[in-house]
Amino acid sequence: MSSKGSDRAVSKKKLEKVLILQGGGSLGAFGCGVFKALAKSKEHKQLDIVAGTSIGGVNASIIAGSKEDHPEKALEQFWLELAEENNVTCLNSDHFNSESFLSSGWLTEPVMDPYYVALSSLLAIMTDDPRPKSLLSFIRSAVFGNNRMFSPRWSPDYIFKDPQFFTPKKWTYLYDLLPLEKTLAGYIDYNKLRPTGNPNSRLIMTATNVLTAEPITFDSSKQQITSKHILATSAYPLYYFPWMEVEKGLYCWDGGLLSNTPLREVIDASPIVDKEIFLVENYPKHIASLPQNLPEAFHRARDIIFSDKTLHNVKMSKVITQYLRFIDELYQIIEGHVDKSKMDKETLATIKRKYKRIKQERGAEIKRVYYISRKEKYPHVYENADFTMETIRTSIQEGELAAKEALQKIK
């Protein structure tokens, strides 16, 4: 047996553990909780591959390249930092009553802190539904951004550094992702995220080629992953984020434009070793009842657009494995029972060459897929822009609980 064939035989005995993280803005905190639970599990602590798109790619990059020995702690701290910054933006009068901000002309009246506090308190007393507070958080994020993640181009800070500041008709984006790049620098050791590095897990992220609409895969085992790659996977244009030029002539948007669940990319990147998949669903596929109004109908349509659609990939993986086994059986029959002296040598050589290539390049089977799905008590369209501390902490807890329940079923 050739050395490659021997390597493949060994690899087939292994079962890769893979975590796949969907995109979804602030819903990514749910994936943080899922990873916390996996990290606490003896059987599933070590992940061979972690893959994601959009905020799932951000989570995955911190998991794979964390500066800390415990990436689950780093990931949770990242999310709490985003939430803390949201609270500062909400309540700090330097943001709301800044003379420089108001003088820019984008707001006609100052938004007073006492007014915000009183309104939030009144809404909290009147209802247990978190949507009013989420709506306020969404509005704050849309107007003021989040200084740890994104900044609006109309901020006075951009007057002198944005050459198009006074020509908004030429804008192709509204929010700058530079704050996210700076924040991630405190959490990620990029030296780990390269082919000769030593990542906590192999990192796979996805993006979309703006010019050709083709899917793009970033893989730490094949290339150096930089902050540009992470910003590219996060650059969702319908949230008004800018495309990223990852390398000369390659302009990328968020991978969620093509698929919010990068399972196919994982199979393509690691096509030989069988896999056990933990798939985090930020957007549930199933709901108990029909939408009751237009916002709920819009919300449901969005969930369907971003929901997992990889069931076909799983089925095809099994079908391909069956075909490969059948090809293997036929080849063994040829090797053991056919008189090779009576066969054309060139034809026989071609058969052997094709057989070896198939054996070495394909055959991974998805043994198990564990779906860890976020539940929605109150569906609302602005939930993925809610960075309030309460919501982020709750999402992390819910993700951890859902993962623990899934792990209990495995046992």
PDB file of C-alpha atoms in Angstrom, residues 29-206:
ATOM      1  CA  ALA A  29     -23.763  35.018  22.064  1.00  0.00           C
ATOM      2  CA  PHE A  30     -25.812  31.802  21.951  1.00  0.00           C
ATOM      3  CA  GLY A  31     -22.910  30.082  20.180  1.00  0.00           C
ATOM      4  CA  CYS A  32     -20.595  31.340  22.910  1.00  0.00           C
ATOM      5  CA  GLY A  33     -22.697  29.461  25.474  1.00  0.00           C
ATOM      6  CA  VAL A  34     -22.672  26.324  23.337  1.00  0.00           C
ATOM      7  CA  PHE A  35     -18.877  26.372  23.169  1.00  0.00           C
ATOM      8  CA  LYS A  36     -18.668  26.906  26.946  1.00  0.00           C
ATOM      9  CA  ALA A  37     -20.611  23.680  27.476  1.00  0.00           C
ATOM     10  CA  LEU A  38     -18.458  21.746  24.995  1.00  0.00           C
ATOM     11  CA  ALA A  39     -15.290  23.044  26.639  1.00  0.00           C
ATOM     12  CA  LYS A  40     -16.485  21.715  30.000  1.00  0.00           C
ATOM     13  CA  SER A  41     -17.209  18.276  28.534  1.00  0.00           C
ATOM     14  CA  LYS A  42     -14.404  15.713  28.800  1.00  0.00           C
ATOM     15  CA  GLU A  43     -15.552  13.805  25.715  1.00  0.00           C
ATOM     16  CA  HIS A  44     -16.051  16.841  23.473  1.00  0.00           C
ATOM     17  CA  LYS A  45     -13.578  19.363  24.836  1.00  0.00           C
ATOM     18  CA  GLN A  46     -11.144  19.032  21.938  1.00  0.00           C
ATOM     19  CA  LEU A  47     -12.568  20.194  18.623  1.00  0.00           C
ATOM     20  CA  ASP A  48     -10.685  19.300  15.460  1.00  0.00           C
ATOM     21  CA  ILE A  49     -12.430  21.913  13.312  1.00  0.00           C
ATOM     22  CA  VAL A  50     -14.389  25.025  14.194  1.00  0.00           C
ATOM     23  CA  ALA A  51     -16.172  26.713  11.295  1.00  0.00           C
ATOM     24  CA  GLY A  52     -18.371  29.766  11.012  1.00  0.00           C
ATOM     25  CA  THR A  53     -19.631  32.615   8.918  1.00  0.00           C
ATOM     26  CA  SER A  54     -20.385  36.212   9.895  1.00  0.00           C
ATOM     27  CA  ILE A  55     -20.478  36.472  13.707  1.00  0.00           C
ATOM     28  CA  GLY A  56     -20.053  32.692  13.718  1.00  0.00           C
ATOM     29  CA  GLY A  57     -16.726  33.270  11.984  1.00  0.00           C
ATOM     30  CA  VAL A  58     -15.770  35.820  14.639  1.00  0.00           C
ATOM     31  CA  ASN A  59     -16.605  33.303  17.374  1.00  0.00           C
ATOM     32  CA  ALA A  60     -14.682  30.593  15.541  1.00  0.00           C
ATOM     33  CA  SER A  61     -11.596  32.772  15.144  1.00  0.00           C
ATOM     34  CA  ILE A  62     -11.464  33.509  18.874  1.00  0.00           C
ATOM     35  CA  ILE A  63     -11.932  29.826  19.699  1.00  0.00           C
ATOM     36  CA  ALA A  64      -9.177  28.743  17.303  1.00  0.00           C
ATOM     37  CA  GLY A  65      -6.686  31.528  17.938  1.00  0.00           C
ATOM     38  CA  SER A  66      -7.342  32.605  21.522  1.00  0.00           C
ATOM     39  CA  LYS A  67      -4.404  34.115  23.384  1.00  0.00           C
ATOM     40  CA  GLU A  68      -5.669  32.437  26.535  1.00  0.00           C
ATOM     41  CA  ASP A  69      -5.314  28.758  27.443  1.00  0.00           C
ATOM     42  CA  HIS A  70      -9.079  28.650  27.961  1.00  0.00           C
ATOM     43  CA  PRO A  71     -10.697  29.997  24.761  1.00  0.00           C
ATOM     44  CA  GLU A  72     -14.189  29.625  26.242  1.00  0.00           C
ATOM     45  CA  LYS A  73     -13.293  32.277  28.827  1.00  0.00           C
ATOM     46  CA  ALA A  74     -11.859  34.578  26.169  1.00  0.00           C
ATOM     47  CA  LEU A  75     -14.967  34.198  24.016  1.00  0.00           C
ATOM     48  CA  GLU A  76     -17.319  34.992  26.886  1.00  0.00           C
ATOM     49  CA  GLN A  77     -15.232  38.020  27.852  1.00  0.00           C
ATOM     50  CA  PHE A  78     -15.425  39.240  24.251  1.00  0.00           C
ATOM     51  CA  TRP A  79     -19.223  39.135  24.338  1.00  0.00           C
ATOM     52  CA  LEU A  80     -19.442  40.806  27.729  1.00  0.00           C
ATOM     53  CA  GLU A  81     -17.140  43.542  26.440  1.00  0.00           C
ATOM     54  CA  LEU A  82     -19.485  44.180  23.518  1.00  0.00           C
ATOM     55  CA  ALA A  83     -22.436  44.327  25.919  1.00  0.00           C
ATOM     56  CA  GLU A  84     -20.611  46.587  28.355  1.00  0.00           C
ATOM     57  CA  GLU A  85     -19.758  48.985  25.547  1.00  0.00           C
ATOM     58  CA  ASN A  86     -23.430  48.996  24.528  1.00  0.00           C
ATOM     59  CA  ASN A  87     -24.375  50.031  28.049  1.00  0.00           C
ATOM     60  CA  VAL A  88     -21.761  52.779  28.032  1.00  0.00           C
ATOM     61  CA  THR A  89     -23.076  54.060  24.722  1.00  0.00           C
ATOM     62  CA  CYS A  90     -26.577  54.041  26.172  1.00  0.00           C
ATOM     63  CA  LEU A  91     -25.943  55.927  29.339  1.00  0.00           C
ATOM     64  CA  ASN A  92     -22.809  57.978  28.908  1.00  0.00           C
ATOM     65  CA  SER A  93     -23.694  61.605  28.330  1.00  0.00           C
ATOM     66  CA  ASP A  94     -20.449  62.020  26.360  1.00  0.00           C
ATOM     67  CA  HIS A  95     -22.115  59.982  23.614  1.00  0.00           C
ATOM     68  CA  PHE A  96     -25.622  61.349  23.787  1.00  0.00           C
ATOM     69  CA  ASN A  97     -25.062  65.023  24.609  1.00  0.00           C
ATOM     70  CA  SER A  98     -21.750  65.617  22.935  1.00  0.00           C
ATOM     71  CA  GLU A  99     -21.739  69.092  21.441  1.00  0.00           C
ATOM     72  CA  SER A 100     -19.559  67.867  18.579  1.00  0.00           C
ATOM     73  CA  PHE A 101     -22.033  65.127  17.766  1.00  0.00           C
ATOM     74  CA  LEU A 102     -25.038  67.418  17.868  1.00  0.00           C
ATOM     75  CA  SER A 103     -23.276  70.059  15.832  1.00  0.00           C
ATOM     76  CA  SER A 104     -22.907  67.545  12.989  1.00  0.00           C
ATOM     77  CA  GLY A 105     -26.588  68.086  12.266  1.00  0.00           C
ATOM     78  CA  TRP A 106     -27.629  64.462  12.226  1.00  0.00           C
ATOM     79  CA  LEU A 107     -29.838  64.905  15.276  1.00  0.00           C
ATOM     80  CA  THR A 108     -32.042  67.908  15.879  1.00  0.00           C
ATOM     81  CA  GLU A 109     -32.571  67.284  19.587  1.00  0.00           C
ATOM     82  CA  PRO A 110     -30.322  65.840  22.285  1.00  0.00           C
ATOM     83  CA  VAL A 111     -31.361  62.481  23.656  1.00  0.00           C
ATOM     84  CA  MET A 112     -31.231  63.005  27.404  1.00  0.00           C
ATOM     85  CA  ASP A 113     -29.947  60.200  29.629  1.00  0.00           C
ATOM     86  CA  PRO A 114     -32.676  60.642  32.302  1.00  0.00           C
ATOM     87  CA  TYR A 115     -35.296  60.330  29.565  1.00  0.00           C
ATOM     88  CA  TYR A 116     -33.785  57.076  28.350  1.00  0.00           C
ATOM     89  CA  VAL A 117     -33.530  55.649  31.874  1.00  0.00           C
ATOM     90  CA  ALA A 118     -37.121  56.605  32.698  1.00  0.00           C
ATOM     91  CA  LEU A 119     -38.460  55.158  29.444  1.00  0.00           C
ATOM     92  CA  SER A 120     -36.560  51.895  29.871  1.00  0.00           C
ATOM     93  CA  SER A 121     -37.744  51.537  33.465  1.00  0.00           C
ATOM     94  CA  LEU A 122     -41.365  52.220  32.493  1.00  0.00           C
ATOM     95  CA  LEU A 123     -41.247  49.634  29.728  1.00  0.00           C
ATOM     96  CA  ALA A 124     -39.652  47.077  32.033  1.00  0.00           C
ATOM     97  CA  ILE A 125     -42.424  47.575  34.622  1.00  0.00           C
ATOM     98  CA  MET A 126     -45.228  47.478  32.074  1.00  0.00           C
ATOM     99  CA  THR A 127     -44.231  44.230  30.395  1.00  0.00           C
ATOM    100  CA  ASP A 128     -42.093  41.127  30.674  1.00  0.00           C
ATOM    101  CA  ASP A 129     -41.697  41.113  26.908  1.00  0.00           C
ATOM    102  CA  PRO A 130     -38.052  42.097  26.242  1.00  0.00           C
ATOM    103  CA  ARG A 131     -38.855  43.586  22.860  1.00  0.00           C
ATOM    104  CA  PRO A 132     -39.168  47.254  23.949  1.00  0.00           C
ATOM    105  CA  LYS A 133     -35.686  47.191  25.471  1.00  0.00           C
ATOM    106  CA  SER A 134     -34.399  45.299  22.468  1.00  0.00           C
ATOM    107  CA  LEU A 135     -35.888  47.911  20.170  1.00  0.00           C
ATOM    108  CA  LEU A 136     -34.156  50.684  22.097  1.00  0.00           C
ATOM    109  CA  SER A 137     -30.879  48.774  21.895  1.00  0.00           C
ATOM    110  CA  PHE A 138     -31.376  48.336  18.163  1.00  0.00           C
ATOM    111  CA  ILE A 139     -32.001  52.062  17.709  1.00  0.00           C
ATOM    112  CA  ARG A 140     -28.954  52.970  19.791  1.00  0.00           C
ATOM    113  CA  SER A 141     -26.782  50.583  17.788  1.00  0.00           C
ATOM    114  CA  ALA A 142     -28.129  51.951  14.509  1.00  0.00           C
ATOM    115  CA  VAL A 143     -27.535  55.582  15.475  1.00  0.00           C
ATOM    116  CA  PHE A 144     -24.445  55.438  17.667  1.00  0.00           C
ATOM    117  CA  GLY A 145     -22.865  52.089  16.799  1.00  0.00           C
ATOM    118  CA  ASN A 146     -20.843  50.072  19.285  1.00  0.00           C
ATOM    119  CA  ASN A 147     -17.307  51.270  19.886  1.00  0.00           C
ATOM    120  CA  ARG A 148     -16.062  47.703  20.250  1.00  0.00           C
ATOM    121  CA  MET A 149     -17.621  46.479  17.025  1.00  0.00           C
ATOM    122  CA  PHE A 150     -18.724  49.108  14.492  1.00  0.00           C
ATOM    123  CA  SER A 151     -18.910  52.884  14.095  1.00  0.00           C
ATOM    124  CA  PRO A 152     -21.313  54.960  11.985  1.00  0.00           C
ATOM    125  CA  ARG A 153     -19.698  56.977   9.202  1.00  0.00           C
ATOM    126  CA  TRP A 154     -21.626  60.062  10.256  1.00  0.00           C
ATOM    127  CA  SER A 155     -19.748  60.223  13.556  1.00  0.00           C
ATOM    128  CA  PRO A 156     -17.729  63.455  13.857  1.00  0.00           C
ATOM    129  CA  ASP A 157     -14.619  61.305  14.271  1.00  0.00           C
ATOM    130  CA  TYR A 158     -14.757  60.585  10.533  1.00  0.00           C
ATOM    131  CA  ILE A 159     -14.857  64.195   9.332  1.00  0.00           C
ATOM    132  CA  PHE A 160     -11.119  64.311   8.661  1.00  0.00           C
ATOM    133  CA  LYS A 161     -10.354  60.637   7.979  1.00  0.00           C
ATOM    134  CA  ASP A 162     -13.216  59.781   5.609  1.00  0.00           C
ATOM    135  CA  PRO A 163     -12.762  61.554   2.242  1.00  0.00           C
ATOM    136  CA  GLN A 164     -16.416  60.862   1.387  1.00  0.00           C
ATOM    137  CA  PHE A 165     -17.803  62.167   4.680  1.00  0.00           C
ATOM    138  CA  PHE A 166     -19.585  65.090   2.993  1.00  0.00           C
ATOM    139  CA  THR A 167     -20.682  63.107  -0.093  1.00  0.00           C
ATOM    140  CA  PRO A 168     -22.978  60.378   1.311  1.00  0.00           C
ATOM    141  CA  LYS A 169     -24.476  59.743  -2.135  1.00  0.00           C
ATOM    142  CA  LYS A 170     -21.225  57.912  -2.932  1.00  0.00           C
ATOM    143  CA  TRP A 171     -21.330  55.735   0.165  1.00  0.00           C
ATOM    144  CA  THR A 172     -21.476  51.953  -0.299  1.00  0.00           C
ATOM    145  CA  TYR A 173     -21.621  51.287   3.438  1.00  0.00           C
ATOM    146  CA  LEU A 174     -22.761  53.062   6.602  1.00  0.00           C
ATOM    147  CA  TYR A 175     -20.767  51.378   9.365  1.00  0.00           C
ATOM    148  CA  ASP A 176     -17.022  50.913   9.768  1.00  0.00           C
ATOM    149  CA  LEU A 177     -15.796  47.573  11.188  1.00  0.00           C
ATOM    150  CA  LEU A 178     -12.418  48.922  12.319  1.00  0.00           C
ATOM    151  CA  PRO A 179     -13.529  48.863  16.000  1.00  0.00           C
ATOM    152  CA  LEU A 180     -14.075  45.090  15.709  1.00  0.00           C
ATOM    153  CA  GLU A 181     -10.584  44.642  14.287  1.00  0.00           C
ATOM    154  CA  LYS A 182      -9.102  46.528  17.251  1.00  0.00           C
ATOM    155  CA  THR A 183     -11.178  44.539  19.744  1.00  0.00           C
ATOM    156  CA  LEU A 184     -10.176  41.177  18.266  1.00  0.00           C
ATOM    157  CA  ALA A 185      -6.496  42.116  18.524  1.00  0.00           C
ATOM    158  CA  GLY A 186      -6.858  41.741  22.279  1.00  0.00           C
ATOM    159  CA  TYR A 187      -8.177  38.194  21.997  1.00  0.00           C
ATOM    160  CA  ILE A 188      -6.539  36.515  18.983  1.00  0.00           C
ATOM    161  CA  ASP A 189      -2.971  35.367  18.438  1.00  0.00           C
ATOM    162  CA  TYR A 190      -2.815  35.464  14.644  1.00  0.00           C
ATOM    163  CA  ASN A 191       0.435  33.493  14.634  1.00  0.00           C
ATOM    164  CA  LYS A 192      -1.673  30.483  15.586  1.00  0.00           C
ATOM    165  CA  LEU A 193      -3.926  30.908  12.587  1.00  0.00           C
ATOM    166  CA  ARG A 194      -1.499  29.794   9.872  1.00  0.00           C
ATOM    167  CA  PRO A 195      -0.505  26.459   8.339  1.00  0.00           C
ATOM    168  CA  THR A 196       2.581  26.128  10.555  1.00  0.00           C
ATOM    169  CA  GLY A 197       0.831  27.543  13.615  1.00  0.00           C
ATOM    170  CA  ASN A 198      -0.680  25.631  16.499  1.00  0.00           C
ATOM    171  CA  PRO A 199      -4.349  26.659  16.683  1.00  0.00           C
ATOM    172  CA  ASN A 200      -6.706  25.323  19.316  1.00  0.00           C
ATOM    173  CA  SER A 201      -8.741  23.971  16.364  1.00  0.00           C
ATOM    174  CA  ARG A 202      -8.490  24.192  12.608  1.00  0.00           C
ATOM    175  CA  LEU A 203     -10.340  27.356  11.589  1.00  0.00           C
ATOM    176  CA  ILE A 204     -12.633  27.513   8.550  1.00  0.00           C
ATOM    177  CA  MET A 205     -14.585  30.669   7.640  1.00  0.00           C
ATOM    178  CA  THR A 206     -16.637  31.599   4.605  1.00  0.00           C
TER     179      THR A 206
END
